[in-house]
PDB file of C-alpha atoms in Angstrom:
ATOM      1  CA  MET X   1      55.449  96.659 121.738  1.00 39.00           C
ATOM      2  CA  ALA X   2      56.730  94.022 124.133  1.00 44.00           C
ATOM      3  CA  ALA X   3      60.065  95.528 125.133  1.00 48.00           C
ATOM      4  CA  ALA X   4      59.017  96.105 128.754  1.00 49.00           C
ATOM      5  CA  SER X   5      57.614  92.600 129.267  1.00 52.00           C
ATOM      6  CA  SER X   6      60.958  91.406 130.635  1.00 57.00           C
ATOM      7  CA  PRO X   7      63.992  92.951 132.333  1.00 60.00           C
ATOM      8  CA  PRO X   8      66.316  94.872 130.001  1.00 63.00           C
ATOM      9  CA  PRO X   9      68.949  92.580 128.442  1.00 69.00           C
ATOM     10  CA  GLU X  10      72.652  92.970 129.019  1.00 78.00           C
ATOM     11  CA  VAL X  11      74.604  94.283 126.041  1.00 87.00           C
ATOM     12  CA  PRO X  12      76.705  91.214 125.151  1.00 93.00           C
ATOM     13  CA  MET X  13      80.462  91.685 125.314  1.00 96.00           C
ATOM     14  CA  GLU X  14      80.654  89.555 122.180  1.00 97.00           C
ATOM     15  CA  LEU X  15      79.351  92.663 120.410  1.00 97.00           C
ATOM     16  CA  HIS X  16      82.564  94.525 121.265  1.00 97.00           C
ATOM     17  CA  VAL X  17      84.712  91.525 120.388  1.00 98.00           C
ATOM     18  CA  ALA X  18      83.108  91.510 116.941  1.00 97.00           C
ATOM     19  CA  ASN X  19      83.705  95.250 116.615  1.00 98.00           C
ATOM     20  CA  ARG X  20      87.410  94.787 117.329  1.00 98.00           C
ATOM     21  CA  VAL X  21      87.657  91.998 114.754  1.00 98.00           C
ATOM     22  CA  LYS X  22      85.922  94.172 112.153  1.00 98.00           C
ATOM     23  CA  LEU X  23      88.303  97.065 112.820  1.00 98.00           C
ATOM     24  CA  VAL X  24      91.428  94.914 112.590  1.00 98.00           C
ATOM     25  CA  GLU X  25      90.276  93.410 109.286  1.00 98.00           C
ATOM     26  CA  SER X  26      89.509  96.865 107.869  1.00 98.00           C
ATOM     27  CA  LEU X  27      92.797  98.332 109.044  1.00 98.00           C
ATOM     28  CA  ARG X  28      94.786  95.399 107.674  1.00 98.00           C
ATOM     29  CA  GLN X  29      93.080  95.850 104.301  1.00 97.00           C
ATOM     30  CA  HIS X  30      93.947  99.560 104.332  1.00 97.00           C
ATOM     31  CA  LEU X  31      97.583  98.858 105.182  1.00 97.00           C
ATOM     32  CA  SER X  32      97.857  96.177 102.506  1.00 97.00           C
ATOM     33  CA  LEU X  33      96.473  98.493  99.822  1.00 97.00           C
ATOM     34  CA  SER X  34      99.002 101.107 100.939  1.00 94.00           C
ATOM     35  CA  SER X  35     101.837  98.526 100.851  1.00 96.00           C
ATOM     36  CA  ARG X  36     102.475  99.079 104.543  1.00 95.00           C
ATOM     37  CA  PRO X  37     103.464  96.339 107.001  1.00 93.00           C
ATOM     38  CA  LEU X  38     100.661  94.744 109.012  1.00 94.00           C
ATOM     39  CA  HIS X  39     101.854  95.602 112.486  1.00 93.00           C
ATOM     40  CA  GLY X  40     101.369  98.210 115.185  1.00 96.00           C
ATOM     41  CA  PHE X  41      98.695  98.830 117.814  1.00 98.00           C
ATOM     42  CA  VAL X  42      95.350 100.570 117.673  1.00 98.00           C
ATOM     43  CA  PHE X  43      95.570 102.618 120.861  1.00 98.00           C
ATOM     44  CA  LEU X  44      92.670 104.497 122.470  1.00 98.00           C
ATOM     45  CA  GLN X  45      92.193 106.405 125.682  1.00 98.00           C
ATOM     46  CA  GLY X  46      88.894 105.984 127.498  1.00 98.00           C
ATOM     47  CA  GLY X  47      86.925 108.710 129.241  1.00 96.00           C
ATOM     48  CA  GLU X  48      87.856 110.325 132.534  1.00 95.00           C
ATOM     49  CA  GLU X  49      85.684 111.296 135.471  1.00 92.00           C
ATOM     50  CA  LYS X  50      85.311 115.069 135.772  1.00 93.00           C
ATOM     51  CA  ASN X  51      84.440 117.293 138.681  1.00 94.00           C
ATOM     52  CA  ARG X  52      81.960 120.115 138.350  1.00 94.00           C
ATOM     53  CA  TYR X  53      84.273 123.109 138.078  1.00 95.00           C
ATOM     54  CA  CYS X  54      86.288 123.376 141.334  1.00 95.00           C
ATOM     55  CA  THR X  55      83.830 121.445 143.498  1.00 95.00           C
ATOM     56  CA  ASP X  56      84.046 117.887 144.814  1.00 89.00           C
ATOM     57  CA  HIS X  57      80.903 116.959 142.870  1.00 90.00           C
ATOM     58  CA  VAL X  58      81.700 114.285 140.261  1.00 88.00           C
ATOM     59  CA  GLU X  59      79.616 114.643 137.106  1.00 91.00           C
ATOM     60  CA  LEU X  60      77.780 111.662 135.629  1.00 88.00           C
ATOM     61  CA  PHE X  61      80.376 109.609 133.772  1.00 90.00           C
ATOM     62  CA  ARG X  62      79.835 108.606 130.176  1.00 92.00           C
ATOM     63  CA  GLN X  63      82.409 106.527 128.356  1.00 95.00           C
ATOM     64  CA  GLU X  64      84.128 107.978 125.283  1.00 96.00           C
ATOM     65  CA  SER X  65      82.111 106.660 122.339  1.00 95.00           C
ATOM     66  CA  TYR X  66      84.874 105.111 120.215  1.00 98.00           C
ATOM     67  CA  PHE X  67      86.339 103.435 123.294  1.00 98.00           C
ATOM     68  CA  ALA X  68      82.906 102.116 124.282  1.00 97.00           C
ATOM     69  CA  TYR X  69      82.408 100.764 120.754  1.00 97.00           C
ATOM     70  CA  LEU X  70      85.612  98.712 120.854  1.00 98.00           C
ATOM     71  CA  PHE X  71      85.832  97.658 124.498  1.00 98.00           C
ATOM     72  CA  GLY X  72      82.487  98.183 126.262  1.00 96.00           C
ATOM     73  CA  VAL X  73      84.302  99.350 129.405  1.00 97.00           C
ATOM     74  CA  ARG X  74      82.055 101.120 131.910  1.00 94.00           C
ATOM     75  CA  GLU X  75      84.743 102.455 134.237  1.00 95.00           C
ATOM     76  CA  PRO X  76      86.760 105.666 133.746  1.00 96.00           C
ATOM     77  CA  GLY X  77      90.530 105.961 133.415  1.00 97.00           C
ATOM     78  CA  PHE X  78      91.157 103.015 131.068  1.00 98.00           C
ATOM     79  CA  TYR X  79      93.263 102.656 127.931  1.00 98.00           C
ATOM     80  CA  GLY X  80      92.895  99.977 125.277  1.00 98.00           C
ATOM     81  CA  ALA X  81      95.166  98.503 122.625  1.00 98.00           C
ATOM     82  CA  ILE X  82      94.627  96.072 119.754  1.00 98.00           C
ATOM     83  CA  ASP X  83      97.597  94.342 118.141  1.00 97.00           C
ATOM     84  CA  ILE X  84      97.219  94.594 114.360  1.00 97.00           C
ATOM     85  CA  ALA X  85      99.455  91.580 113.743  1.00 95.00           C
ATOM     86  CA  THR X  86      97.757  89.137 116.130  1.00 96.00           C
ATOM     87  CA  GLY X  87      94.353  90.649 116.821  1.00 97.00           C
ATOM     88  CA  ASN X  88      95.052  90.435 120.557  1.00 98.00           C
ATOM     89  CA  SER X  89      93.338  93.079 122.675  1.00 98.00           C
ATOM     90  CA  ILE X  90      94.791  94.643 125.815  1.00 98.00           C
ATOM     91  CA  LEU X  91      93.109  96.708 128.515  1.00 98.00           C
ATOM     92  CA  PHE X  92      95.024  98.991 130.844  1.00 98.00           C
ATOM     93  CA  ALA X  93      93.225  99.745 134.099  1.00 98.00           C
ATOM     94  CA  PRO X  94      94.044 102.548 136.536  1.00 97.00           C
ATOM     95  CA  ARG X  95      95.939 101.380 139.609  1.00 96.00           C
ATOM     96  CA  LEU X  96      93.613 102.426 142.444  1.00 94.00           C
ATOM     97  CA  SER X  97      94.779 103.305 145.938  1.00 90.00           C
ATOM     98  CA  GLU X  98      93.595 101.440 149.022  1.00 87.00           C
ATOM     99  CA  GLU X  99      91.525 104.490 150.000  1.00 86.00           C
ATOM    100  CA  TYR X 100      89.300 103.849 146.983  1.00 84.00           C
ATOM    101  CA  ALA X 101      87.815 100.765 148.664  1.00 83.00           C
ATOM    102  CA  VAL X 102      86.831 102.751 151.745  1.00 84.00           C
ATOM    103  CA  TRP X 103      84.573 105.074 149.778  1.00 80.00           C
ATOM    104  CA  LEU X 104      83.643 103.276 146.581  1.00 79.00           C
ATOM    105  CA  GLY X 105      83.839  99.561 147.219  1.00 84.00           C
ATOM    106  CA  GLU X 106      85.887  96.576 146.174  1.00 88.00           C
ATOM    107  CA  ILE X 107      88.961  97.118 144.022  1.00 92.00           C
ATOM    108  CA  LYS X 108      88.620  94.652 141.170  1.00 95.00           C
ATOM    109  CA  PRO X 109      91.654  92.542 140.150  1.00 96.00           C
ATOM    110  CA  LEU X 110      92.995  92.605 136.600  1.00 98.00           C
ATOM    111  CA  THR X 111      91.515  89.164 135.977  1.00 98.00           C
ATOM    112  CA  TYR X 112      88.062  90.662 136.526  1.00 97.00           C
ATOM    113  CA  PHE X 113      88.534  93.163 133.688  1.00 98.00           C
ATOM    114  CA  LYS X 114      90.106  90.559 131.403  1.00 98.00           C
ATOM    115  CA  ASP X 115      87.172  88.186 131.837  1.00 98.00           C
ATOM    116  CA  ARG X 116      84.378  90.754 131.961  1.00 97.00           C
ATOM    117  CA  TYR X 117      85.435  92.608 128.821  1.00 98.00           C
ATOM    118  CA  MET X 118      86.651  89.520 126.960  1.00 98.00           C
ATOM    119  CA  VAL X 119      90.124  90.862 126.131  1.00 98.00           C
ATOM    120  CA  SER X 120      93.337  88.908 125.667  1.00 98.00           C
ATOM    121  CA  MET X 121      95.274  90.626 128.451  1.00 98.00           C
ATOM    122  CA  ALA X 122      94.865  93.214 131.195  1.00 98.00           C
ATOM    123  CA  PHE X 123      97.513  95.363 132.871  1.00 98.00           C
ATOM    124  CA  TYR X 124      97.742  98.661 134.751  1.00 98.00           C
ATOM    125  CA  THR X 125      98.075 102.023 133.045  1.00 98.00           C
ATOM    126  CA  ASP X 126     101.531 102.560 134.534  1.00 98.00           C
ATOM    127  CA  GLU X 127     102.674  99.483 132.559  1.00 98.00           C
ATOM    128  CA  ILE X 128     101.670 100.724 129.086  1.00 98.00           C
ATOM    129  CA  VAL X 129     105.172 101.429 127.782  1.00 97.00           C
ATOM    130  CA  LYS X 130     106.676  98.191 129.066  1.00 97.00           C
ATOM    131  CA  VAL X 131     103.825  95.951 127.922  1.00 97.00           C
ATOM    132  CA  LEU X 132     103.508  97.350 124.401  1.00 97.00           C
ATOM    133  CA  HIS X 133     107.254  97.137 123.830  1.00 96.00           C
ATOM    134  CA  GLU X 134     107.188  93.515 125.025  1.00 95.00           C
ATOM    135  CA  GLN X 135     104.212  92.680 122.807  1.00 95.00           C
ATOM    136  CA  CYS X 136     105.695  94.355 119.731  1.00 92.00           C
ATOM    137  CA  GLN X 137     106.897  91.711 117.267  1.00 78.00           C
ATOM    138  CA  GLN X 138     109.081  94.120 115.311  1.00 76.00           C
ATOM    139  CA  SER X 139     112.585  95.226 116.158  1.00 70.00           C
ATOM    140  CA  GLU X 140     111.922  98.913 115.533  1.00 79.00           C
ATOM    141  CA  GLN X 141     109.962 101.382 117.659  1.00 91.00           C
ATOM    142  CA  PRO X 142     106.348 100.210 118.164  1.00 96.00           C
ATOM    143  CA  LEU X 143     103.742 102.007 116.053  1.00 97.00           C
ATOM    144  CA  LEU X 144     100.555 103.360 117.624  1.00 98.00           C
ATOM    145  CA  PHE X 145      97.492 104.161 115.520  1.00 98.00           C
ATOM    146  CA  LEU X 146      95.923 107.031 117.477  1.00 98.00           C
ATOM    147  CA  LEU X 147      92.416 108.423 117.123  1.00 98.00           C
ATOM    148  CA  HIS X 148      92.444 111.906 115.613  1.00 97.00           C
ATOM    149  CA  GLY X 149      89.880 113.283 113.204  1.00 96.00           C
ATOM    150  CA  LEU X 150      87.116 115.812 112.685  1.00 95.00           C
ATOM    151  CA  ASN X 151      83.517 115.175 113.716  1.00 93.00           C
ATOM    152  CA  THR X 152      81.643 117.037 110.990  1.00 92.00           C
ATOM    153  CA  ASP X 153      78.516 117.390 113.154  1.00 92.00           C
ATOM    154  CA  SER X 154      80.205 119.146 116.080  1.00 94.00           C
ATOM    155  CA  ASN X 155      83.217 120.475 114.136  1.00 95.00           C
ATOM    156  CA  LEU X 156      85.373 119.172 116.997  1.00 95.00           C
ATOM    157  CA  PHE X 157      88.310 116.770 116.808  1.00 95.00           C
ATOM    158  CA  SER X 158      88.694 113.394 118.493  1.00 95.00           C
ATOM    159  CA  LYS X 159      91.395 113.528 121.119  1.00 92.00           C
ATOM    160  CA  PRO X 160      94.399 111.234 120.568  1.00 97.00           C
ATOM    161  CA  ALA X 161      95.519 109.165 123.550  1.00 98.00           C
ATOM    162  CA  GLU X 162      98.078 110.721 125.857  1.00 98.00           C
ATOM    163  CA  PHE X 163     100.211 108.950 128.435  1.00 98.00           C
ATOM    164  CA  GLU X 164     103.621 109.243 130.052  1.00 97.00           C
ATOM    165  CA  GLY X 165     106.219 107.725 127.734  1.00 97.00           C
ATOM    166  CA  ILE X 166     104.360 108.156 124.433  1.00 97.00           C
ATOM    167  CA  GLU X 167     107.507 109.687 122.960  1.00 97.00           C
ATOM    168  CA  LYS X 168     108.979 106.168 122.954  1.00 96.00           C
ATOM    169  CA  PHE X 169     106.560 105.174 120.174  1.00 97.00           C
ATOM    170  CA  GLU X 170     106.041 105.999 116.540  1.00 96.00           C
ATOM    171  CA  THR X 171     102.542 107.394 116.030  1.00 97.00           C
ATOM    172  CA  ASP X 172     100.062 107.521 113.145  1.00 98.00           C
ATOM    173  CA  LEU X 173      97.355 110.185 113.507  1.00 98.00           C
ATOM    174  CA  GLY X 174      95.727 109.895 110.102  1.00 96.00           C
ATOM    175  CA  SER X 175      94.763 106.275 109.451  1.00 97.00           C
ATOM    176  CA  LEU X 176      92.543 105.173 112.329  1.00 98.00           C
ATOM    177  CA  HIS X 177      89.759 107.762 112.512  1.00 98.00           C
ATOM    178  CA  PRO X 178      88.186 107.319 109.041  1.00 97.00           C
ATOM    179  CA  ILE X 179      88.412 103.520 109.219  1.00 98.00           C
ATOM    180  CA  LEU X 180      86.995 103.240 112.737  1.00 98.00           C
ATOM    181  CA  THR X 181      84.251 105.746 111.934  1.00 97.00           C
ATOM    182  CA  GLU X 182      83.237 103.698 108.895  1.00 97.00           C
ATOM    183  CA  CYS X 183      83.157 100.555 111.043  1.00 97.00           C
ATOM    184  CA  ARG X 184      80.749 102.273 113.438  1.00 96.00           C
ATOM    185  CA  VAL X 185      78.443 103.294 110.593  1.00 95.00           C
ATOM    186  CA  LEU X 186      77.919  99.692 109.433  1.00 93.00           C
ATOM    187  CA  LYS X 187      75.970  97.948 112.220  1.00 95.00           C
ATOM    188  CA  THR X 188      76.125  94.266 113.108  1.00 93.00           C
ATOM    189  CA  ASP X 189      73.004  92.252 113.953  1.00 93.00           C
ATOM    190  CA  MET X 190      73.864  92.506 117.667  1.00 93.00           C
ATOM    191  CA  GLU X 191      74.137  96.289 117.429  1.00 94.00           C
ATOM    192  CA  LEU X 192      70.831  96.489 115.578  1.00 93.00           C
ATOM    193  CA  ALA X 193      69.170  94.479 118.347  1.00 90.00           C
ATOM    194  CA  VAL X 194      70.438  96.929 120.981  1.00 88.00           C
ATOM    195  CA  ILE X 195      69.238  99.904 118.918  1.00 89.00           C
ATOM    196  CA  GLN X 196      65.826  98.260 118.440  1.00 90.00           C
ATOM    197  CA  PHE X 197      65.442  97.695 122.181  1.00 87.00           C
ATOM    198  CA  ALA X 198      66.377 101.325 122.938  1.00 86.00           C
ATOM    199  CA  ASN X 199      63.873 102.537 120.333  1.00 89.00           C
ATOM    200  CA  ASP X 200      61.124 100.330 121.773  1.00 89.00           C
ATOM    201  CA  ILE X 201      61.709 101.652 125.303  1.00 88.00           C
ATOM    202  CA  SER X 202      61.756 105.256 124.068  1.00 89.00           C
ATOM    203  CA  SER X 203      58.549 104.722 122.097  1.00 91.00           C
ATOM    204  CA  GLU X 204      56.785 103.232 125.115  1.00 90.00           C
ATOM    205  CA  ALA X 205      57.853 106.197 127.249  1.00 90.00           C
ATOM    206  CA  HIS X 206      56.415 108.605 124.676  1.00 92.00           C
ATOM    207  CA  VAL X 207      53.133 106.674 124.683  1.00 94.00           C
ATOM    208  CA  GLU X 208      52.966 106.993 128.492  1.00 92.00           C
ATOM    209  CA  VAL X 209      53.456 110.746 128.192  1.00 94.00           C
ATOM    210  CA  MET X 210      50.737 111.063 125.543  1.00 95.00           C
ATOM    211  CA  LYS X 211      48.291 109.119 127.726  1.00 95.00           C
ATOM    212  CA  LYS X 212      48.822 111.389 130.728  1.00 94.00           C
ATOM    213  CA  ALA X 213      49.503 114.768 129.124  1.00 96.00           C
ATOM    214  CA  ARG X 214      47.030 117.508 130.044  1.00 96.00           C
ATOM    215  CA  VAL X 215      46.585 121.115 128.945  1.00 96.00           C
ATOM    216  CA  GLY X 216      48.829 123.460 130.895  1.00 95.00           C
ATOM    217  CA  MET X 217      51.375 120.853 132.044  1.00 95.00           C
ATOM    218  CA  LYS X 218      55.010 121.919 132.120  1.00 95.00           C
ATOM    219  CA  GLU X 219      57.775 120.139 130.232  1.00 93.00           C
ATOM    220  CA  TYR X 220      59.413 118.965 133.452  1.00 94.00           C
ATOM    221  CA  GLN X 221      56.124 117.384 134.493  1.00 95.00           C
ATOM    222  CA  LEU X 222      55.971 115.455 131.222  1.00 93.00           C
ATOM    223  CA  GLU X 223      59.558 114.377 131.757  1.00 91.00           C
ATOM    224  CA  SER X 224      58.605 113.053 135.199  1.00 93.00           C
ATOM    225  CA  ILE X 225      56.158 110.718 133.440  1.00 92.00           C
ATOM    226  CA  SER X 226      58.681 109.329 130.956  1.00 89.00           C
ATOM    227  CA  ALA X 227      61.661 109.127 133.303  1.00 87.00           C
ATOM    228  CA  PRO X 228      60.360 106.306 135.571  1.00 84.00           C
ATOM    229  CA  HIS X 229      59.591 104.146 132.550  1.00 80.00           C
ATOM    230  CA  LEU X 230      63.058 104.710 131.112  1.00 81.00           C
ATOM    231  CA  HIS X 231      64.767 104.063 134.435  1.00 77.00           C
ATOM    232  CA  VAL X 232      62.859 100.850 135.153  1.00 76.00           C
ATOM    233  CA  TRP X 233      63.156  99.295 131.705  1.00 73.00           C
ATOM    234  CA  GLY X 234      66.020 100.946 129.917  1.00 66.00           C
ATOM    235  CA  SER X 235      68.645 102.341 132.276  1.00 57.00           C
ATOM    236  CA  VAL X 236      69.793 102.692 135.857  1.00 45.00           C
ATOM    237  CA  LEU X 237      70.286 105.587 138.238  1.00 39.00           C
ATOM    238  CA  HIS X 238      74.020 106.269 138.354  1.00 39.00           C
ATOM    239  CA  TYR X 239      75.447 107.064 141.746  1.00 42.00           C
ATOM    240  CA  GLY X 240      78.799 106.371 143.360  1.00 48.00           C
ATOM    241  CA  HIS X 241      81.435 105.074 141.000  1.00 54.00           C
ATOM    242  CA  ALA X 242      80.571 104.758 137.319  1.00 60.00           C
ATOM    243  CA  ALA X 243      80.364 100.956 137.444  1.00 58.00           C
ATOM    244  CA  ALA X 244      79.338 100.343 141.056  1.00 60.00           C
ATOM    245  CA  PRO X 245      76.926  99.605 142.549  1.00 51.00           C
ATOM    246  CA  ASN X 246      75.213  99.507 139.135  1.00 50.00           C
ATOM    247  CA  GLU X 247      77.483  96.997 137.432  1.00 58.00           C
ATOM    248  CA  ARG X 248      74.671  94.429 137.205  1.00 55.00           C
TER     249      ARG X 248
END
């Protein structure tokens, strides 16, 4: 295995662009077969940072999986929309206060998120209602395809997006989940390459553990053997904000 012979590769943002294209094509096909008009917005809410109970300790952030699949965004507090009619993608970033920069570093401009995540447009989350109404090409109330459906492994439901002003939109809770889930099942070549790299790194870490395992060792001691390999070649230590200082 030669996975660790070079630094770990960046997951290309083109992967997420391709995922958005695949979803739009699948959703358009579904709407056509149902004799429904080809307009509206796929609209997802990304993950939020959470504190540990009532403390000021922020738990390790992990992006919501469907949102990560479509947009690749590493930061918390985002929303994303995809225009069914045009294929245009829109990110909505949280509007951070000046105090953020004191503790967590530079506040990135909207152009940074537009370029980094290869979307058509970027705005702030407090502009969602205005922007989507402006982008809507129909005269009636804009339609939002929201994510809501059962995960049969966990028996839990995906959480539809929520935001102030959602009552000003028509919503569809039934169409998106099965189509988007099917899109995630069928992997592209770029996705397969990422999975292969992750498998190679994991396999190498297991080999390291097998080489150094001794009778009587505890599980946490074995983990201490695999963890450095995984951190050096397959991941980073997350501290501070979810995307800084580990954005590179």
